[in-house]
PDB file of C-alpha atoms and ligand atoms in Angstrom:
ATOM      1  CA  MET A   1      40.767 -17.619 -33.979  1.00 63.00           C
ATOM      2  CA  ALA A   2      38.594 -19.255 -31.323  1.00 84.00           C
ATOM      3  CA  ARG A   3      35.152 -17.714 -31.283  1.00 96.00           C
ATOM      4  CA  LYS A   4      33.116 -18.312 -28.129  1.00 97.00           C
ATOM      5  CA  THR A   5      29.912 -20.210 -28.869  1.00 97.00           C
ATOM      6  CA  PHE A   6      26.784 -18.095 -28.499  1.00 98.00           C
ATOM      7  CA  ILE A   7      23.368 -19.692 -28.031  1.00 98.00           C
ATOM      8  CA  ALA A   8      20.343 -17.363 -28.016  1.00 98.00           C
ATOM      9  CA  GLY A   9      16.694 -18.253 -27.506  1.00 98.00           C
ATOM     10  CA  ASN A  10      14.122 -16.348 -29.547  1.00 98.00           C
ATOM     11  CA  TRP A  11      10.824 -16.838 -27.740  1.00 98.00           C
ATOM     12  CA  LYS A  12       8.863 -15.002 -30.476  1.00 98.00           C
ATOM     13  CA  MET A  13       5.239 -14.160 -29.517  1.00 98.00           C
ATOM     14  CA  ASN A  14       5.062 -16.760 -26.762  1.00 98.00           C
ATOM     15  CA  THR A  15       4.705 -16.610 -22.957  1.00 98.00           C
ATOM     16  CA  THR A  16       2.709 -14.461 -20.581  1.00 98.00           C
ATOM     17  CA  VAL A  17       4.634 -12.873 -17.714  1.00 98.00           C
ATOM     18  CA  PRO A  18       4.132 -15.819 -15.305  1.00 98.00           C
ATOM     19  CA  GLU A  19       5.027 -18.330 -18.040  1.00 98.00           C
ATOM     20  CA  ALA A  20       8.136 -16.352 -18.950  1.00 98.00           C
ATOM     21  CA  VAL A  21       9.298 -16.149 -15.342  1.00 98.00           C
ATOM     22  CA  ALA A  22       8.762 -19.885 -14.840  1.00 98.00           C
ATOM     23  CA  LEU A  23      10.757 -20.694 -17.995  1.00 98.00           C
ATOM     24  CA  ALA A  24      13.543 -18.270 -17.080  1.00 98.00           C
ATOM     25  CA  GLU A  25      13.799 -19.658 -13.544  1.00 98.00           C
ATOM     26  CA  LYS A  26      14.005 -23.195 -14.894  1.00 97.00           C
ATOM     27  CA  LEU A  27      16.742 -22.161 -17.300  1.00 97.00           C
ATOM     28  CA  VAL A  28      18.721 -20.515 -14.527  1.00 96.00           C
ATOM     29  CA  ALA A  29      18.476 -23.677 -12.451  1.00 95.00           C
ATOM     30  CA  LEU A  30      19.526 -25.903 -15.369  1.00 93.00           C
ATOM     31  CA  THR A  31      22.316 -23.776 -16.805  1.00 88.00           C
ATOM     32  CA  GLY A  32      23.859 -22.875 -13.451  1.00 76.00           C
ATOM     33  CA  THR A  33      26.876 -20.666 -13.945  1.00 74.00           C
ATOM     34  CA  THR A  34      27.840 -21.929 -17.420  1.00 70.00           C
ATOM     35  CA  THR A  35      30.341 -19.451 -18.779  1.00 76.00           C
ATOM     36  CA  ASP A  36      32.102 -21.439 -21.490  1.00 89.00           C
ATOM     37  CA  VAL A  37      29.162 -20.622 -23.783  1.00 95.00           C
ATOM     38  CA  ASP A  38      27.442 -17.222 -24.058  1.00 97.00           C
ATOM     39  CA  VAL A  39      23.708 -17.653 -23.488  1.00 97.00           C
ATOM     40  CA  ALA A  40      20.895 -15.160 -24.062  1.00 98.00           C
ATOM     41  CA  ILE A  41      17.114 -15.348 -24.007  1.00 98.00           C
ATOM     42  CA  CYS A  42      14.859 -12.988 -25.951  1.00 98.00           C
ATOM     43  CA  PRO A  43      11.332 -12.901 -24.530  1.00 98.00           C
ATOM     44  CA  PRO A  44       8.584 -10.572 -25.781  1.00 98.00           C
ATOM     45  CA  TYR A  45       8.893  -6.902 -24.723  1.00 98.00           C
ATOM     46  CA  THR A  46       6.153  -7.303 -22.107  1.00 98.00           C
ATOM     47  CA  ASN A  47       8.199  -9.907 -20.230  1.00 98.00           C
ATOM     48  CA  LEU A  48      11.633  -8.282 -20.320  1.00 98.00           C
ATOM     49  CA  ALA A  49      11.452  -6.687 -16.867  1.00 98.00           C
ATOM     50  CA  ALA A  50      10.198  -9.838 -15.158  1.00 98.00           C
ATOM     51  CA  VAL A  51      12.717 -12.043 -16.956  1.00 98.00           C
ATOM     52  CA  ALA A  52      15.537  -9.593 -16.119  1.00 98.00           C
ATOM     53  CA  ALA A  53      14.733 -10.095 -12.442  1.00 98.00           C
ATOM     54  CA  ALA A  54      14.495 -13.868 -12.832  1.00 98.00           C
ATOM     55  CA  ILE A  55      17.922 -14.191 -14.475  1.00 97.00           C
ATOM     56  CA  ASP A  56      19.652 -11.588 -12.310  1.00 96.00           C
ATOM     57  CA  GLY A  57      22.963 -12.947 -11.038  1.00 94.00           C
ATOM     58  CA  SER A  58      22.977 -15.847 -13.533  1.00 95.00           C
ATOM     59  CA  ALA A  59      25.148 -16.220 -16.628  1.00 94.00           C
ATOM     60  CA  ILE A  60      22.116 -15.757 -18.912  1.00 97.00           C
ATOM     61  CA  LYS A  61      21.882 -12.418 -20.716  1.00 98.00           C
ATOM     62  CA  LEU A  62      18.701 -10.674 -21.813  1.00 98.00           C
ATOM     63  CA  GLY A  63      17.810  -9.938 -25.428  1.00 99.00           C
ATOM     64  CA  ALA A  64      14.915  -8.243 -27.233  1.00 99.00           C
ATOM     65  CA  GLN A  65      13.333  -9.390 -30.497  1.00 98.00           C
ATOM     66  CA  ASP A  66      13.240  -6.041 -32.293  1.00 98.00           C
ATOM     67  CA  VAL A  67      13.570  -2.302 -31.710  1.00 98.00           C
ATOM     68  CA  HIS A  68      12.712   0.981 -33.423  1.00 98.00           C
ATOM     69  CA  TRP A  69      15.586   3.136 -34.631  1.00 98.00           C
ATOM     70  CA  GLU A  70      14.294   6.504 -33.490  1.00 98.00           C
ATOM     71  CA  GLU A  71      15.238   7.702 -30.005  1.00 97.00           C
ATOM     72  CA  LYS A  72      11.760   8.788 -28.891  1.00 97.00           C
ATOM     73  CA  GLY A  73       8.613  10.527 -30.054  1.00 98.00           C
ATOM     74  CA  ALA A  74       5.366   9.928 -31.897  1.00 98.00           C
ATOM     75  CA  TYR A  75       5.884   6.325 -33.010  1.00 98.00           C
ATOM     76  CA  THR A  76       2.872   4.539 -31.555  1.00 98.00           C
ATOM     77  CA  GLY A  77       3.561   0.938 -30.678  1.00 97.00           C
ATOM     78  CA  LYS A  78       7.329   1.208 -31.003  1.00 98.00           C
ATOM     79  CA  ILE A  79      10.084   0.609 -28.448  1.00 98.00           C
ATOM     80  CA  SER A  80      13.439   2.438 -28.381  1.00 98.00           C
ATOM     81  CA  CYS A  81      16.951   1.247 -27.615  1.00 98.00           C
ATOM     82  CA  ALA A  82      17.053   3.407 -24.477  1.00 98.00           C
ATOM     83  CA  MET A  83      13.904   1.705 -23.184  1.00 98.00           C
ATOM     84  CA  LEU A  84      15.486  -1.704 -23.727  1.00 98.00           C
ATOM     85  CA  LYS A  85      18.760  -0.662 -22.165  1.00 98.00           C
ATOM     86  CA  ALA A  86      16.998   0.616 -19.067  1.00 98.00           C
ATOM     87  CA  LEU A  87      15.528  -2.865 -18.588  1.00 98.00           C
ATOM     88  CA  GLY A  88      18.921  -4.557 -18.632  1.00 98.00           C
ATOM     89  CA  VAL A  89      18.814  -5.766 -22.239  1.00 98.00           C
ATOM     90  CA  THR A  90      22.170  -6.676 -23.815  1.00 98.00           C
ATOM     91  CA  TYR A  91      21.260  -8.092 -27.253  1.00 99.00           C
ATOM     92  CA  VAL A  92      18.671  -7.093 -29.865  1.00 99.00           C
ATOM     93  CA  ILE A  93      17.560  -9.357 -32.718  1.00 99.00           C
ATOM     94  CA  VAL A  94      17.269  -7.299 -35.907  1.00 98.00           C
ATOM     95  CA  GLY A  95      15.916  -8.303 -39.298  1.00 98.00           C
ATOM     96  CA  HIS A  96      14.343 -11.621 -38.388  1.00 98.00           C
ATOM     97  CA  SER A  97      12.738 -13.197 -41.443  1.00 98.00           C
ATOM     98  CA  GLU A  98       9.312 -12.991 -39.787  1.00 97.00           C
ATOM     99  CA  GLN A  99       9.807  -9.228 -39.504  1.00 98.00           C
ATOM    100  CA  ARG A 100      10.862  -9.148 -43.147  1.00 98.00           C
ATOM    101  CA  THR A 101       7.971 -11.332 -44.351  1.00 96.00           C
ATOM    102  CA  TYR A 102       5.063 -10.054 -42.243  1.00 97.00           C
ATOM    103  CA  PHE A 103       6.023  -6.528 -41.148  1.00 97.00           C
ATOM    104  CA  GLY A 104       7.817  -4.922 -44.038  1.00 97.00           C
ATOM    105  CA  GLU A 105      11.386  -5.054 -42.703  1.00 98.00           C
ATOM    106  CA  THR A 106      13.915  -4.232 -45.411  1.00 98.00           C
ATOM    107  CA  ASP A 107      17.694  -4.149 -45.501  1.00 98.00           C
ATOM    108  CA  ALA A 108      17.420  -0.379 -45.136  1.00 98.00           C
ATOM    109  CA  THR A 109      15.369  -0.582 -41.913  1.00 98.00           C
ATOM    110  CA  VAL A 110      17.651  -3.334 -40.626  1.00 98.00           C
ATOM    111  CA  ASN A 111      20.582  -0.989 -41.204  1.00 98.00           C
ATOM    112  CA  LYS A 112      18.926   1.868 -39.282  1.00 98.00           C
ATOM    113  CA  LYS A 113      18.129  -0.462 -36.393  1.00 98.00           C
ATOM    114  CA  VAL A 114      21.659  -1.904 -36.277  1.00 98.00           C
ATOM    115  CA  ALA A 115      23.134   1.613 -36.149  1.00 98.00           C
ATOM    116  CA  ALA A 116      20.736   2.648 -33.365  1.00 98.00           C
ATOM    117  CA  VAL A 117      21.414  -0.513 -31.357  1.00 98.00           C
ATOM    118  CA  LEU A 118      25.178   0.004 -31.535  1.00 98.00           C
ATOM    119  CA  ALA A 119      24.898   3.712 -30.748  1.00 98.00           C
ATOM    120  CA  ALA A 120      22.992   2.792 -27.591  1.00 98.00           C
ATOM    121  CA  GLY A 121      25.707   0.385 -26.490  1.00 98.00           C
ATOM    122  CA  LEU A 122      23.600  -2.704 -27.198  1.00 98.00           C
ATOM    123  CA  LEU A 123      24.649  -5.695 -29.321  1.00 98.00           C
ATOM    124  CA  PRO A 124      22.719  -6.596 -32.497  1.00 98.00           C
ATOM    125  CA  ILE A 125      21.995 -10.111 -33.724  1.00 99.00           C
ATOM    126  CA  VAL A 126      21.417  -9.497 -37.435  1.00 98.00           C
ATOM    127  CA  CYS A 127      19.383 -12.174 -39.225  1.00 98.00           C
ATOM    128  CA  VAL A 128      19.930 -13.138 -42.862  1.00 98.00           C
ATOM    129  CA  GLY A 129      18.776 -16.109 -44.902  1.00 98.00           C
ATOM    130  CA  GLU A 130      17.205 -17.273 -48.124  1.00 97.00           C
ATOM    131  CA  THR A 131      13.736 -18.638 -48.882  1.00 96.00           C
ATOM    132  CA  LEU A 132      13.211 -22.083 -50.395  1.00 94.00           C
ATOM    133  CA  GLU A 133      12.545 -20.537 -53.822  1.00 94.00           C
ATOM    134  CA  GLU A 134      15.788 -18.604 -53.606  1.00 96.00           C
ATOM    135  CA  ARG A 135      17.730 -21.739 -52.625  1.00 95.00           C
ATOM    136  CA  LYS A 136      16.163 -23.703 -55.495  1.00 94.00           C
ATOM    137  CA  ALA A 137      17.110 -20.906 -57.875  1.00 96.00           C
ATOM    138  CA  ASP A 138      20.721 -21.132 -56.631  1.00 96.00           C
ATOM    139  CA  ARG A 139      20.548 -17.627 -55.181  1.00 97.00           C
ATOM    140  CA  VAL A 140      21.851 -18.315 -51.637  1.00 97.00           C
ATOM    141  CA  ARG A 141      25.077 -16.362 -52.147  1.00 97.00           C
ATOM    142  CA  GLU A 142      23.329 -13.391 -53.715  1.00 98.00           C
ATOM    143  CA  VAL A 143      20.634 -13.188 -51.021  1.00 98.00           C
ATOM    144  CA  VAL A 144      22.858 -13.516 -47.958  1.00 98.00           C
ATOM    145  CA  GLU A 145      25.414 -11.157 -49.497  1.00 98.00           C
ATOM    146  CA  THR A 146      22.793  -8.492 -50.232  1.00 98.00           C
ATOM    147  CA  GLN A 147      21.261  -8.790 -46.756  1.00 98.00           C
ATOM    148  CA  THR A 148      24.650  -8.732 -45.020  1.00 98.00           C
ATOM    149  CA  ARG A 149      25.924  -5.766 -47.025  1.00 98.00           C
ATOM    150  CA  GLY A 150      22.641  -3.875 -46.649  1.00 98.00           C
ATOM    151  CA  GLY A 151      22.192  -4.557 -42.949  1.00 98.00           C
ATOM    152  CA  LEU A 152      25.758  -3.692 -41.958  1.00 98.00           C
ATOM    153  CA  ALA A 153      26.346  -0.824 -44.398  1.00 98.00           C
ATOM    154  CA  GLY A 154      28.283   2.125 -43.035  1.00 98.00           C
ATOM    155  CA  LEU A 155      29.610   0.401 -39.910  1.00 98.00           C
ATOM    156  CA  SER A 156      33.241   0.670 -38.874  1.00 98.00           C
ATOM    157  CA  ALA A 157      35.193  -2.530 -38.332  1.00 98.00           C
ATOM    158  CA  ASP A 158      34.991  -1.968 -34.556  1.00 98.00           C
ATOM    159  CA  GLN A 159      31.212  -1.654 -34.744  1.00 98.00           C
ATOM    160  CA  ALA A 160      30.920  -4.715 -36.970  1.00 98.00           C
ATOM    161  CA  ALA A 161      32.953  -6.717 -34.472  1.00 98.00           C
ATOM    162  CA  GLN A 162      30.173  -6.158 -31.934  1.00 98.00           C
ATOM    163  CA  CYS A 163      27.535  -7.709 -34.204  1.00 98.00           C
ATOM    164  CA  THR A 164      26.463 -11.323 -34.325  1.00 98.00           C
ATOM    165  CA  ILE A 165      25.047 -12.585 -37.620  1.00 98.00           C
ATOM    166  CA  ALA A 166      22.339 -15.245 -37.536  1.00 98.00           C
ATOM    167  CA  TYR A 167      22.087 -17.307 -40.728  1.00 98.00           C
ATOM    168  CA  GLU A 168      18.495 -18.501 -40.754  1.00 97.00           C
ATOM    169  CA  PRO A 169      17.344 -20.178 -43.950  1.00 97.00           C
ATOM    170  CA  VAL A 170      13.657 -19.265 -44.058  1.00 95.00           C
ATOM    171  CA  TRP A 171      12.687 -22.779 -45.190  1.00 94.00           C
ATOM    172  CA  ALA A 172      14.157 -24.224 -41.974  1.00 93.00           C
ATOM    173  CA  ILE A 173      12.456 -21.903 -39.491  1.00 91.00           C
ATOM    174  CA  GLY A 174       9.774 -23.628 -37.455  1.00 88.00           C
ATOM    175  CA  THR A 175       9.366 -26.279 -40.124  1.00 90.00           C
ATOM    176  CA  GLY A 176      11.358 -29.132 -38.609  1.00 87.00           C
ATOM    177  CA  GLU A 177      13.556 -28.951 -41.728  1.00 87.00           C
ATOM    178  CA  THR A 178      17.153 -28.259 -40.776  1.00 89.00           C
ATOM    179  CA  ALA A 179      19.970 -27.219 -43.061  1.00 91.00           C
ATOM    180  CA  THR A 180      22.521 -29.997 -43.224  1.00 95.00           C
ATOM    181  CA  PRO A 181      25.754 -29.176 -41.398  1.00 96.00           C
ATOM    182  CA  ASP A 182      27.406 -28.726 -44.823  1.00 96.00           C
ATOM    183  CA  GLN A 183      24.670 -26.411 -46.117  1.00 96.00           C
ATOM    184  CA  ALA A 184      24.911 -24.326 -42.945  1.00 97.00           C
ATOM    185  CA  ASN A 185      28.695 -24.161 -43.008  1.00 97.00           C
ATOM    186  CA  ASP A 186      28.736 -23.220 -46.700  1.00 97.00           C
ATOM    187  CA  ALA A 187      26.366 -20.315 -46.096  1.00 98.00           C
ATOM    188  CA  HIS A 188      28.346 -19.228 -43.032  1.00 98.00           C
ATOM    189  CA  ARG A 189      31.529 -19.241 -45.113  1.00 98.00           C
ATOM    190  CA  ILE A 190      29.881 -17.059 -47.742  1.00 98.00           C
ATOM    191  CA  ILE A 191      28.757 -14.617 -45.041  1.00 98.00           C
ATOM    192  CA  ARG A 192      32.222 -14.542 -43.456  1.00 98.00           C
ATOM    193  CA  SER A 193      33.828 -13.847 -46.834  1.00 98.00           C
ATOM    194  CA  VAL A 194      31.434 -10.918 -47.352  1.00 98.00           C
ATOM    195  CA  LEU A 195      32.284  -9.638 -43.863  1.00 98.00           C
ATOM    196  CA  ALA A 196      35.976  -9.925 -44.723  1.00 98.00           C
ATOM    197  CA  GLU A 197      35.457  -7.827 -47.860  1.00 98.00           C
ATOM    198  CA  MET A 198      33.526  -5.230 -45.878  1.00 98.00           C
ATOM    199  CA  PHE A 199      35.542  -5.042 -42.659  1.00 98.00           C
ATOM    200  CA  GLY A 200      38.797  -6.928 -43.196  1.00 98.00           C
ATOM    201  CA  ALA A 201      39.753 -10.520 -42.515  1.00 98.00           C
ATOM    202  CA  ASP A 202      40.649  -9.998 -38.843  1.00 98.00           C
ATOM    203  CA  THR A 203      37.258  -8.526 -37.998  1.00 98.00           C
ATOM    204  CA  ALA A 204      35.418 -11.181 -40.017  1.00 98.00           C
ATOM    205  CA  ASP A 205      37.357 -13.826 -38.146  1.00 98.00           C
ATOM    206  CA  GLN A 206      36.216 -12.454 -34.781  1.00 97.00           C
ATOM    207  CA  MET A 207      32.541 -12.159 -35.691  1.00 98.00           C
ATOM    208  CA  ARG A 208      30.173 -14.890 -34.554  1.00 98.00           C
ATOM    209  CA  ILE A 209      27.723 -16.390 -37.022  1.00 98.00           C
ATOM    210  CA  GLN A 210      24.847 -18.341 -35.478  1.00 98.00           C
ATOM    211  CA  TYR A 211      22.753 -20.903 -37.309  1.00 97.00           C
ATOM    212  CA  GLY A 212      18.981 -20.764 -36.824  1.00 97.00           C
ATOM    213  CA  GLY A 213      16.231 -23.022 -38.154  1.00 96.00           C
ATOM    214  CA  SER A 214      14.869 -26.036 -36.267  1.00 93.00           C
ATOM    215  CA  MET A 215      18.005 -26.454 -34.181  1.00 96.00           C
ATOM    216  CA  LYS A 216      17.356 -28.918 -31.376  1.00 95.00           C
ATOM    217  CA  PRO A 217      19.337 -31.136 -28.966  1.00 96.00           C
ATOM    218  CA  GLY A 218      19.498 -33.944 -31.533  1.00 95.00           C
ATOM    219  CA  ASN A 219      21.167 -31.903 -34.290  1.00 96.00           C
ATOM    220  CA  ALA A 220      22.917 -29.142 -32.353  1.00 96.00           C
ATOM    221  CA  ALA A 221      26.240 -30.839 -31.700  1.00 96.00           C
ATOM    222  CA  GLU A 222      26.803 -31.617 -35.385  1.00 96.00           C
ATOM    223  CA  LEU A 223      25.801 -28.145 -36.571  1.00 97.00           C
ATOM    224  CA  LEU A 224      27.834 -26.451 -33.862  1.00 97.00           C
ATOM    225  CA  GLY A 225      30.779 -28.652 -34.716  1.00 96.00           C
ATOM    226  CA  GLN A 226      31.144 -26.978 -38.128  1.00 97.00           C
ATOM    227  CA  SER A 227      34.131 -24.674 -38.504  1.00 96.00           C
ATOM    228  CA  ASP A 228      32.120 -21.528 -39.278  1.00 98.00           C
ATOM    229  CA  VAL A 229      29.060 -22.192 -37.105  1.00 98.00           C
ATOM    230  CA  ASP A 230      29.597 -20.255 -33.885  1.00 98.00           C
ATOM    231  CA  GLY A 231      26.297 -20.715 -32.144  1.00 98.00           C
ATOM    232  CA  GLY A 232      22.566 -20.951 -32.600  1.00 98.00           C
ATOM    233  CA  LEU A 233      19.465 -18.784 -32.639  1.00 98.00           C
ATOM    234  CA  ILE A 234      16.813 -21.112 -31.288  1.00 98.00           C
ATOM    235  CA  GLY A 235      13.056 -20.661 -31.719  1.00 98.00           C
ATOM    236  CA  GLY A 236      10.766 -23.572 -30.847  1.00 97.00           C
ATOM    237  CA  ALA A 237      13.317 -25.479 -28.777  1.00 97.00           C
ATOM    238  CA  ALA A 238      14.014 -22.373 -26.674  1.00 98.00           C
ATOM    239  CA  LEU A 239      10.521 -22.630 -25.177  1.00 98.00           C
ATOM    240  CA  LYS A 240      11.348 -25.899 -23.428  1.00 97.00           C
ATOM    241  CA  ALA A 241      14.042 -25.479 -20.778  1.00 97.00           C
ATOM    242  CA  GLU A 242      15.379 -29.027 -21.162  1.00 96.00           C
ATOM    243  CA  ASP A 243      15.665 -28.693 -24.960  1.00 97.00           C
ATOM    244  CA  PHE A 244      17.369 -25.311 -24.782  1.00 97.00           C
ATOM    245  CA  CYS A 245      19.838 -26.645 -22.215  1.00 95.00           C
ATOM    246  CA  GLY A 246      20.331 -29.751 -24.319  1.00 95.00           C
ATOM    247  CA  ILE A 247      21.570 -27.449 -27.084  1.00 96.00           C
ATOM    248  CA  ILE A 248      23.864 -25.527 -24.733  1.00 93.00           C
ATOM    249  CA  HIS A 249      25.344 -28.446 -22.863  1.00 82.00           C
ATOM    250  CA  PRO A 250      26.853 -30.583 -25.607  1.00 62.00           C
ATOM    251  CA  VAL A 251      28.752 -27.460 -26.539  1.00 49.00           C
ATOM    252  CA  GLY A 252      29.973 -26.757 -23.048  1.00 43.00           C
ATOM    253  CA  ASN A 253      31.144 -30.305 -22.446  1.00 39.00           C
TER     254      ASN A 253
HETATM  255  P1  LIG B   1      13.035 -22.340 -34.988  1.00 82.28           P
HETATM  256  O1  LIG B   1      13.174 -20.741 -35.118  1.00 82.28           O
HETATM  257  O2  LIG B   1      14.179 -22.804 -34.108  1.00 82.28           O
HETATM  258  O3  LIG B   1      11.702 -22.555 -34.339  1.00 82.28           O
HETATM  259  O4  LIG B   1      13.126 -22.907 -36.352  1.00 82.28           O
HETATM  260  C1  LIG B   1      14.430 -20.113 -35.235  1.00 82.28           C
HETATM  261  C2  LIG B   1      14.226 -18.626 -35.364  1.00 82.28           C
HETATM  262  O5  LIG B   1      13.299 -18.193 -36.072  1.00 82.28           O
HETATM  263  O6  LIG B   1      14.998 -17.824 -34.791  1.00 82.28           O
END
């Protein structure tokens, strides 16, 4: 089955409102009306409204970097799915390794967030991936399987089909180290086989699995050329319009 390539930019804790608008406007100008690849950008919460206006009418979709699972109430500092939806958000990154490492995210909280995102009619990008120690200890399969099963537990096949998985080996994030195309494809195959066990082969075949971890114009084409690599979740290179477009365009050509 042909899965449409999906490139998403994770801006992390970068850009003020004016910087975000300038970057979004540049991306709109450079990407034009590209529709052969799905493209999303995920700025910080504070910039979502301004970026929504800047990309209005373009092919670029808006994403958020996290969400809280509760609908509303006394959760100081948290943002709900309804708040994101009202701003025009389509995608929500859930379970990024930085959330897991620095802010106590667990597979259980990932699972609550995924359920809330889907219930709100938004689309989750669920991040999984092993640390360097785990890779050295030959635990890649175990780690990505546990995270995938935990994060997507309880979903129906129809709900799962709306999720994107991002395989992001922690050792490759922001380090300049990239998984080799073979390492990425192997991990993606493991994840797809777990998805097939959970939701059936047809659903697993439809689901997109992005690679994330120092993807840039120079290595994107080879990574994206792998059979089970269906896109990218881009950090550092998403902050430079030319680099982000250089990842999108080899795909679209
Ligand atoms: P990177 O980040 O491209 O800067 O390695 C990817 C990510 O964390 O999503």
